PDB file of C-alpha atoms in Angstrom:
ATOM      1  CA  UNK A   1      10.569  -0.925  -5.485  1.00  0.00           C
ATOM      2  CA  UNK A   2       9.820   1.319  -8.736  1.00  0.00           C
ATOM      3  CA  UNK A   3      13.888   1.657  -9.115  1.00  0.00           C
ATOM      4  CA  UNK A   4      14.671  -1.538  -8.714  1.00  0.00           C
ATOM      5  CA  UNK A   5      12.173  -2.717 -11.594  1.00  0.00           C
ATOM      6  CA  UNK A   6      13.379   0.506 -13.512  1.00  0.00           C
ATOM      7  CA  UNK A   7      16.802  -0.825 -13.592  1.00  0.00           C
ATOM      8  CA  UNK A   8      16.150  -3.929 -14.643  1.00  0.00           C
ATOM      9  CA  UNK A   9      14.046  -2.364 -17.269  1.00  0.00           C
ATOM     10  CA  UNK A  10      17.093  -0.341 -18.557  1.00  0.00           C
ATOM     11  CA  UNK A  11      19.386  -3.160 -18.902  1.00  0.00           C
ATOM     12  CA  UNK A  12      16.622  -5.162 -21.081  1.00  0.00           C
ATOM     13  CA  UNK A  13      16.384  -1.770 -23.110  1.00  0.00           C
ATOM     14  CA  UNK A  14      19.791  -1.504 -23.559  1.00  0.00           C
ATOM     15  CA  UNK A  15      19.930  -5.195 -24.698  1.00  0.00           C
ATOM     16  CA  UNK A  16      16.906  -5.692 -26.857  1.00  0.00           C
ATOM     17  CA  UNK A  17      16.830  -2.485 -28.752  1.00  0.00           C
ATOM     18  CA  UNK A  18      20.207  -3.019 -29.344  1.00  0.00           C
ATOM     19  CA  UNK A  19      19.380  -6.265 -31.035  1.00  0.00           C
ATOM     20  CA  UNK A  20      16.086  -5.372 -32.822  1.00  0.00           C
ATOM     21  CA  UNK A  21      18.113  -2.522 -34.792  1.00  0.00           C
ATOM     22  CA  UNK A  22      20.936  -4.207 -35.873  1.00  0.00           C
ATOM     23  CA  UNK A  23      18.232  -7.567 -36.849  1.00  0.00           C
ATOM     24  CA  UNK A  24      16.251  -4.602 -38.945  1.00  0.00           C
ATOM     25  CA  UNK A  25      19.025  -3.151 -40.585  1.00  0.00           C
ATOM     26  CA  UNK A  26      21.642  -5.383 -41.256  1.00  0.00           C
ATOM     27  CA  UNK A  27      22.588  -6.540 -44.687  1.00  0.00           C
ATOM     28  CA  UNK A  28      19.036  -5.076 -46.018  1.00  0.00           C
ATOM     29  CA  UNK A  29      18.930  -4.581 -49.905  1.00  0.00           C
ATOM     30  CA  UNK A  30      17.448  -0.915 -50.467  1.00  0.00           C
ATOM     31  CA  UNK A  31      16.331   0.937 -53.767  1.00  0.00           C
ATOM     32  CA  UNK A  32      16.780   4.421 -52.016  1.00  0.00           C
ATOM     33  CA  UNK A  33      20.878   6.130 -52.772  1.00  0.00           C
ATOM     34  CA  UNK A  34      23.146   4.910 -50.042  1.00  0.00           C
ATOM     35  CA  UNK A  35      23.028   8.351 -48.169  1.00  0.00           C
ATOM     36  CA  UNK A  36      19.432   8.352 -48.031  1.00  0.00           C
ATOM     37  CA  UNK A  37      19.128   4.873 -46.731  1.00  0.00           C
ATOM     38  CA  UNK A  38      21.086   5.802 -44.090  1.00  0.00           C
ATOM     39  CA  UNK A  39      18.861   9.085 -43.042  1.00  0.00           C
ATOM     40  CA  UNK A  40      16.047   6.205 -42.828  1.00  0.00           C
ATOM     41  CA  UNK A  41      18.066   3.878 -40.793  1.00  0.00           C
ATOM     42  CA  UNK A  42      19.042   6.669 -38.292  1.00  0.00           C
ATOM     43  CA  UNK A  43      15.548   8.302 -38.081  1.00  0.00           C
ATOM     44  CA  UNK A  44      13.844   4.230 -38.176  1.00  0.00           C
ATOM     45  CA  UNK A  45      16.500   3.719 -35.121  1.00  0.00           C
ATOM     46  CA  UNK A  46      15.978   6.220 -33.125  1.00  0.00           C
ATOM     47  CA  UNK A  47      12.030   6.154 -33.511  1.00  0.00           C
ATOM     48  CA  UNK A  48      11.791   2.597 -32.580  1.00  0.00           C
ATOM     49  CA  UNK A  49      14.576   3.204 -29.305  1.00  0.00           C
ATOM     50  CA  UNK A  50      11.995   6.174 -28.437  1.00  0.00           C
ATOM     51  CA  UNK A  51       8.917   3.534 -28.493  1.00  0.00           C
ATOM     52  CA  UNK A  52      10.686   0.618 -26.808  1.00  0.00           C
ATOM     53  CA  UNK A  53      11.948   3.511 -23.847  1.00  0.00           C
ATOM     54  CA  UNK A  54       8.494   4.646 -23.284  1.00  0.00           C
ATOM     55  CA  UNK A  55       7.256   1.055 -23.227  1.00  0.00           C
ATOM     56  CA  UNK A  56       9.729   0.172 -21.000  1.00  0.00           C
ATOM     57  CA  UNK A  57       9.558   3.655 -18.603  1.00  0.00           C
ATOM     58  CA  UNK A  58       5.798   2.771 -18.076  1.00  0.00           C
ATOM     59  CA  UNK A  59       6.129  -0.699 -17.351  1.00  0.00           C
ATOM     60  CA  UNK A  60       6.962  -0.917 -13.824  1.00  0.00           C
ATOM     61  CA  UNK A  61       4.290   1.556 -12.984  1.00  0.00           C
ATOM     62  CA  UNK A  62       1.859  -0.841 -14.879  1.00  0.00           C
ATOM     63  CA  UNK A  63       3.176  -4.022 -13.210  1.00  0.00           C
ATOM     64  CA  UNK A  64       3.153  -1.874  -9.638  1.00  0.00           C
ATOM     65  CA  UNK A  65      -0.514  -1.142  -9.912  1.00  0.00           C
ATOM     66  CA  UNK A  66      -1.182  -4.233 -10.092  1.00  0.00           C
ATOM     67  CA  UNK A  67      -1.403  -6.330  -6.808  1.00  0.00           C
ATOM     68  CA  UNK A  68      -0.843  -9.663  -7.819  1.00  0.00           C
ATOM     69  CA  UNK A  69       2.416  -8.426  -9.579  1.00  0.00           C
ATOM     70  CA  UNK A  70       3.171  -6.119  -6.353  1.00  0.00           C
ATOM     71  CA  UNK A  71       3.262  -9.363  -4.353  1.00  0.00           C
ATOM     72  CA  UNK A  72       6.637 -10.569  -6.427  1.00  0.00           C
ATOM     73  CA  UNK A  73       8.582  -7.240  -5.108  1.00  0.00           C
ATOM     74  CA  UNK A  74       7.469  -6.129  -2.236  1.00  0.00           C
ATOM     75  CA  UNK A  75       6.602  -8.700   1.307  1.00  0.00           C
ATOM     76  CA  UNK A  76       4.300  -6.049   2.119  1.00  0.00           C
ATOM     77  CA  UNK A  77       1.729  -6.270  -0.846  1.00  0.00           C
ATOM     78  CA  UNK A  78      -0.023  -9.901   0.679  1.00  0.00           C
ATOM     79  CA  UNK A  79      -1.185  -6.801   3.204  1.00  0.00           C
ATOM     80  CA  UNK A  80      -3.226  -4.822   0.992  1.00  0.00           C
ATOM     81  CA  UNK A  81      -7.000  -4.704   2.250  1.00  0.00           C
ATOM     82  CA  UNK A  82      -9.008  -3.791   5.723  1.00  0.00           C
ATOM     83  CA  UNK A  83      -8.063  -4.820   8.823  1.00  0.00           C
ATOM     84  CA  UNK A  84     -10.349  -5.038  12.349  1.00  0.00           C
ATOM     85  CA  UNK A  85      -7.901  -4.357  15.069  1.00  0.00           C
ATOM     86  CA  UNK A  86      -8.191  -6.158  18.390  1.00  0.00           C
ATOM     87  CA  UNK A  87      -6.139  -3.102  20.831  1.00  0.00           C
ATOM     88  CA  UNK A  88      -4.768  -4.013  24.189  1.00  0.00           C
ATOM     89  CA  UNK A  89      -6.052   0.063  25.144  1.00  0.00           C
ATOM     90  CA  UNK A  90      -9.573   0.321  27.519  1.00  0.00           C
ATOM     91  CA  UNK A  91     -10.727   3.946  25.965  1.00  0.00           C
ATOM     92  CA  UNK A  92     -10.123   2.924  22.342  1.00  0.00           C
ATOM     93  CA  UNK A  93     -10.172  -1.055  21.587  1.00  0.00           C
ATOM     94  CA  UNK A  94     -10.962  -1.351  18.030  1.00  0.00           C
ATOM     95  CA  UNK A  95     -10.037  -0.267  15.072  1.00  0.00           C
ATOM     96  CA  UNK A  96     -10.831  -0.643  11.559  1.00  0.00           C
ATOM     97  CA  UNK A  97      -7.973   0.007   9.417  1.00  0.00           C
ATOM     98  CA  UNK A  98      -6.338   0.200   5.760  1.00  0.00           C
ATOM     99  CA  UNK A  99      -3.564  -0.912   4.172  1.00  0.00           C
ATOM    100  CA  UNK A 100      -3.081   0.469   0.687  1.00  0.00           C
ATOM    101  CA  UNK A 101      -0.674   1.600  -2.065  1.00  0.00           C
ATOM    102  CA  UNK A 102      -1.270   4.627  -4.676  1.00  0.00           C
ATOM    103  CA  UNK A 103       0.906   5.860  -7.621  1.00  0.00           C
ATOM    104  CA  UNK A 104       1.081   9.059  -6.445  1.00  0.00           C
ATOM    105  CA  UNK A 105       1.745   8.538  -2.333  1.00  0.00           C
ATOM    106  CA  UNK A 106       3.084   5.179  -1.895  1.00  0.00           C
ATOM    107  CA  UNK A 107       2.177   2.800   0.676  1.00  0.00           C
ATOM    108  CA  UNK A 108      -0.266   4.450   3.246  1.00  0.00           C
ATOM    109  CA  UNK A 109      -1.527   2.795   6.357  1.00  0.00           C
ATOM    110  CA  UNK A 110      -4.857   5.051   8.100  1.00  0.00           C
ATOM    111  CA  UNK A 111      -7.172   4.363  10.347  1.00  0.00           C
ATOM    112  CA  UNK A 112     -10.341   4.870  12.660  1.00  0.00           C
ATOM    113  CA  UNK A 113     -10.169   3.806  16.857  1.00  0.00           C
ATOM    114  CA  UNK A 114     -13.491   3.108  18.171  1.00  0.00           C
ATOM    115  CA  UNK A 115     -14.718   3.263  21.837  1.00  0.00           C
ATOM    116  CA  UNK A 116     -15.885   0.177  23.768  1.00  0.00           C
ATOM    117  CA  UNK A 117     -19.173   1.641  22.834  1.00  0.00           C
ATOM    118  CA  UNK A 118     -17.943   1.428  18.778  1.00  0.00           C
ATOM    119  CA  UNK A 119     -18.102   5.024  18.632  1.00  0.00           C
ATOM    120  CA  UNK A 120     -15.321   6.783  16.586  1.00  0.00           C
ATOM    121  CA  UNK A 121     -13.070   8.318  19.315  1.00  0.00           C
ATOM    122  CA  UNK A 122      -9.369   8.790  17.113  1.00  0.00           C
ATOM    123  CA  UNK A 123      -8.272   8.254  13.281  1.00  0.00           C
ATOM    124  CA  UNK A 124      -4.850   8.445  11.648  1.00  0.00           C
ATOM    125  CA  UNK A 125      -3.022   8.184   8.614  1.00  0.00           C
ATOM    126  CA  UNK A 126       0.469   7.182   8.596  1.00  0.00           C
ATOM    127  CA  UNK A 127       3.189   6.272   5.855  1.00  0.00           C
ATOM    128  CA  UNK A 128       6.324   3.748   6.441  1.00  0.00           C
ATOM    129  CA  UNK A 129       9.133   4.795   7.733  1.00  0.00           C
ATOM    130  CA  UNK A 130      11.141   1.225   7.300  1.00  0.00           C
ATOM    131  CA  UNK A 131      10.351  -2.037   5.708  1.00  0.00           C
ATOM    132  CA  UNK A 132      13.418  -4.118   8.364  1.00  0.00           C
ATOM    133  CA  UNK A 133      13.905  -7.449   6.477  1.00  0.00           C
ATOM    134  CA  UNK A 134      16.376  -8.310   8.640  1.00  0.00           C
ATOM    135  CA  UNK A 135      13.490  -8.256  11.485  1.00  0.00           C
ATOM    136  CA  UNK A 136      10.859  -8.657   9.164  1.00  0.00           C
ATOM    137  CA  UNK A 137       9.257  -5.708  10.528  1.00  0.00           C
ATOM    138  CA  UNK A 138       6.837  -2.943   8.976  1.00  0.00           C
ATOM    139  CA  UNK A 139       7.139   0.365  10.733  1.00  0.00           C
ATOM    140  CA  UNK A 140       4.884   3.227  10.120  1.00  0.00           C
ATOM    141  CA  UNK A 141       4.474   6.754  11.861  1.00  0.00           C
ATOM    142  CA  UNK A 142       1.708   9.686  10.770  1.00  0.00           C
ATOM    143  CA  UNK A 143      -0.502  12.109  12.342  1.00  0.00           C
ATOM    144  CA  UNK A 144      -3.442  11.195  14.420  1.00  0.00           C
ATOM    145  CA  UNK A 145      -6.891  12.960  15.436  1.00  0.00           C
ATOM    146  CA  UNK A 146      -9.047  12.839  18.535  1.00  0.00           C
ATOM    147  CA  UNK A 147     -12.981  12.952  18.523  1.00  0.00           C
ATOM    148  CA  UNK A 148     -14.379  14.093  21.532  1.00  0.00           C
ATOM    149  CA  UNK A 149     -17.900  13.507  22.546  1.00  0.00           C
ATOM    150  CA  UNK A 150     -19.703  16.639  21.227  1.00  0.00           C
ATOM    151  CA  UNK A 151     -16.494  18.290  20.328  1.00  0.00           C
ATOM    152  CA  UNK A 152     -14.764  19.368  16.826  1.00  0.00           C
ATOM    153  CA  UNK A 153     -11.736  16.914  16.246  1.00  0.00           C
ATOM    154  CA  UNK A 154      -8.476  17.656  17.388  1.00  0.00           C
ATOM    155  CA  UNK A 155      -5.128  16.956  16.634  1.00  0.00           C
ATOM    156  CA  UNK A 156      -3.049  14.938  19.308  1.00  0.00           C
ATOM    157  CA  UNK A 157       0.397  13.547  17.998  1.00  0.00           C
ATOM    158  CA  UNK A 158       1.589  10.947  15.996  1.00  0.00           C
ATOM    159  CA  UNK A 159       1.360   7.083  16.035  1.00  0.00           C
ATOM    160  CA  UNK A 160       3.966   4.752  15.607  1.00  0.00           C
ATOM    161  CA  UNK A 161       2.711   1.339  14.417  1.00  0.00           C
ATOM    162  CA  UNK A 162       4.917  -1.926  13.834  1.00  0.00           C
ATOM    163  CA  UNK A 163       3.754  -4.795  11.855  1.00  0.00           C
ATOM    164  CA  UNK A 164       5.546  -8.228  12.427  1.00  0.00           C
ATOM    165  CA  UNK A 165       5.212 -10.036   9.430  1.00  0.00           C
ATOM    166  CA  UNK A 166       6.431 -13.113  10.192  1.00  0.00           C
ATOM    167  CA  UNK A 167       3.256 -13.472  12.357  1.00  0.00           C
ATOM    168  CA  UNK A 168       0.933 -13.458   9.356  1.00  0.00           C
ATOM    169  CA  UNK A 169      -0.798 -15.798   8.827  1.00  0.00           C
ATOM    170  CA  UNK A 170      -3.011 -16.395   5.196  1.00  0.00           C
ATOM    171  CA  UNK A 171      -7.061 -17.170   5.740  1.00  0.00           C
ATOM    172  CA  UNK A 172      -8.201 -20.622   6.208  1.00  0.00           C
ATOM    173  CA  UNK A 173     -11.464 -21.991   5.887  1.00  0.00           C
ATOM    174  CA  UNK A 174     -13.202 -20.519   8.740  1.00  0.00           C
ATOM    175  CA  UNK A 175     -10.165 -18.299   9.832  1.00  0.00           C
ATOM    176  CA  UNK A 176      -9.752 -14.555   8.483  1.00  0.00           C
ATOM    177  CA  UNK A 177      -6.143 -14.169   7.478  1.00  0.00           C
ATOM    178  CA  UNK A 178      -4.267 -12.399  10.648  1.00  0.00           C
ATOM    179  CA  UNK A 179      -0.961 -10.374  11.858  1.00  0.00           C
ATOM    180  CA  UNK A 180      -0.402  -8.971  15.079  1.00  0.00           C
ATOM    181  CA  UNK A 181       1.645  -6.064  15.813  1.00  0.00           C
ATOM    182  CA  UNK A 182       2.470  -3.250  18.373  1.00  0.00           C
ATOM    183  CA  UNK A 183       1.607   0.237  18.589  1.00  0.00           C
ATOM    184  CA  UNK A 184       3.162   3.510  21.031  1.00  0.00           C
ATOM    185  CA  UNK A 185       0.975   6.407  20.849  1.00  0.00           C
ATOM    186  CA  UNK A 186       2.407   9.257  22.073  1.00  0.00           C
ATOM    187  CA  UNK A 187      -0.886  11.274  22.704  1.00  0.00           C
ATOM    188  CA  UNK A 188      -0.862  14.910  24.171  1.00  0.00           C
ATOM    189  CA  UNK A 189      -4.031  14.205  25.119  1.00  0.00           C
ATOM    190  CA  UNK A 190      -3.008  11.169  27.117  1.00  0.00           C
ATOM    191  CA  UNK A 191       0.085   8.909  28.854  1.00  0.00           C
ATOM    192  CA  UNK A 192       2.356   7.628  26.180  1.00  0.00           C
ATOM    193  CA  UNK A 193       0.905   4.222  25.492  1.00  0.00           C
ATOM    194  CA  UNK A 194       2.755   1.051  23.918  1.00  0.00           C
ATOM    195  CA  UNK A 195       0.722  -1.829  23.203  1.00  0.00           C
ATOM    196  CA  UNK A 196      -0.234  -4.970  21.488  1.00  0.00           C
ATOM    197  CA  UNK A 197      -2.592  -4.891  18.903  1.00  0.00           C
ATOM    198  CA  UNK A 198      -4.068  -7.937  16.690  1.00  0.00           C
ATOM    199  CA  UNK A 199      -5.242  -7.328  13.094  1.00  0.00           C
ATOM    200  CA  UNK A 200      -7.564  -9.909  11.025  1.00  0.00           C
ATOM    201  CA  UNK A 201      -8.437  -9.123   7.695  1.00  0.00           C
ATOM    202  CA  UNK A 202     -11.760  -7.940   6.430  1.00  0.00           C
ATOM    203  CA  UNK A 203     -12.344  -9.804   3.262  1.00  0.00           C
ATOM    204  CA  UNK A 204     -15.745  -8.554   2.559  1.00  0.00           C
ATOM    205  CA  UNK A 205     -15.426  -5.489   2.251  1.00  0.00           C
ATOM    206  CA  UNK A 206     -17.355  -3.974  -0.538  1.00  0.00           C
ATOM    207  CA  UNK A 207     -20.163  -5.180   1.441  1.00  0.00           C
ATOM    208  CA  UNK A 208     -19.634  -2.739   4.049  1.00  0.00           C
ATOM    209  CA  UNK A 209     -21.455   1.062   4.302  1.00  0.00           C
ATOM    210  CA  UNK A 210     -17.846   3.346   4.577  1.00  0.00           C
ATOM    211  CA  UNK A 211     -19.148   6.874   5.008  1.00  0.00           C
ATOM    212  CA  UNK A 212     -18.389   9.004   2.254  1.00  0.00           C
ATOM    213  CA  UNK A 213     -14.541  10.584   1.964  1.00  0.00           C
ATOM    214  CA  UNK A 214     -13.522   8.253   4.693  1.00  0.00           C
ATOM    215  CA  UNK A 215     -12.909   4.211   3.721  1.00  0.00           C
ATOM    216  CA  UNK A 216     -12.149   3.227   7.171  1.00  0.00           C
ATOM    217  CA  UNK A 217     -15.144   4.962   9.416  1.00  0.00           C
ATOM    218  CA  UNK A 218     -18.410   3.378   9.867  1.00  0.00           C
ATOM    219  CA  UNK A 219     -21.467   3.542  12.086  1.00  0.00           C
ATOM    220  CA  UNK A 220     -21.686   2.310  15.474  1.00  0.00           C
ATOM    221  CA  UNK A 221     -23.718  -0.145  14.509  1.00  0.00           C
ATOM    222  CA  UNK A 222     -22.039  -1.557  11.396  1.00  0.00           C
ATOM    223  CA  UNK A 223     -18.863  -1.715  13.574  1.00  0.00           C
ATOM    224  CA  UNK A 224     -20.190  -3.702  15.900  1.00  0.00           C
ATOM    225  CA  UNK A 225     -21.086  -6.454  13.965  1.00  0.00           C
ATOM    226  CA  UNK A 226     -17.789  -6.655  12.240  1.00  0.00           C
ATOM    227  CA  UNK A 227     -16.226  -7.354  15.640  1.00  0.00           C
ATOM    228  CA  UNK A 228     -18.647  -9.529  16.410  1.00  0.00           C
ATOM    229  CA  UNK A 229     -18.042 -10.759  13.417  1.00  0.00           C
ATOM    230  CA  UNK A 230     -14.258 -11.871  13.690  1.00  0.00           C
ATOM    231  CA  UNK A 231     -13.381 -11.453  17.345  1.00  0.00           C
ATOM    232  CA  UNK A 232     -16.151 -12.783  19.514  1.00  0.00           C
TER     233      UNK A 232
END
């Protein structure tokens, strides 16, 4: 996405400071000698290319960080936020997810799974491998951990998670926005599982008590209401 807007940016360089120089110093009257008018035209020139290339280099990153402006490039950016996952899996059926996007690593999708008692029982992080248009399919794959009950965390394989976005479907009155996707887990720990899982966005969530150096675990408690909240 940052290339594409970067090469548009280059061609409007290109064009504009093209124009701005010869608009500056064309048929200008000058009381300095002809040589020296020239040293001033050269040095004014290239000054003025230098400011409009770092203008335009930091642009896209600018227009990037912003999500409103994200949405015009990339069919992933109307996913940005927190998700509660609905997951067709006995042992872990929620999960409270993040979409997100970062200047330095891109488009991340992480994780916590939660036990049918809302305990946390697996997390992951995970980074796209494909954005399919032609399916309109988001695929990601990362690391995962296990939690064990009274046991240090582990770690247990990767997960591959597909997004379908031509399931989404924006928040109506009454209705949290939602997308449903499908998940294979291939768990050391466990039988390979592939299987459904439904996402509906969390749109409060500054409201909500993340503990600290982890945005997508929260208490047993806390989780519980937010599936009460949106799936029961």
């Amino acid at each position: 996405m940052i290339d594409e807007i970067r090469g548009q940016s280059k061609k409007i360089y290109i064009g504009f400071s093209g124009s701005v120089c010869s608009l500056v110093f064309t048929n200008r009257k000058s009381v300095f000698p002809e040589d020296m008018l020239s040293v001033w035209q050269d040095i004014c020139g290239a000054l003025l290319s230098l400011v409009l290339f770092l203008i335009l280099l930091v642009a896209p990153l600018f227009v990037i960080w912003m999500p409103n402006f994200r949405r015009l490039f990339h069919p992933g950016s109307k996913l940005e936020g927190w998700w509660v996952q609905k997951v067709d899996y006995t042992d872990r059926p929620y999960s409270l997810s993040r979409i997100k996007w970062s200047i330095f690593h891109g488009w991340m999708y992480e994780g916590t799974a939660y036990s049918r008692n809302f305990e946390r029982s697996a997390s992951w992080r995970s980074k796209p491998l494909v954005l399919h248009k032609e399916t309109d399919t988001w695929i990601f794959k990362g690391p995962s951990l296990r939690y064990p009950t009274n046991a240090p965390k582990i770690p247990s394989g990767h997960v591959i998670t597909v997004l379908y976005l031509d399931q989404y479907q924006a928040n109506s009155e009454g209705s949290a926005a939602s997308i449903s996707g499908r998940i294979f887990d291939p768990d050391r720990k466990d039988k390979p599982t592939a299987t459904n899982i439904q996402l509906r966005k969390l749109e409060n969530s500054e409201s909500i008590k993340f503990s600290k150096g982890n945005s997508t675990f929260v208490q047993a408690e806390i989780m519980k209401v937010i599936v009460d909240d949106l799936f029961r």
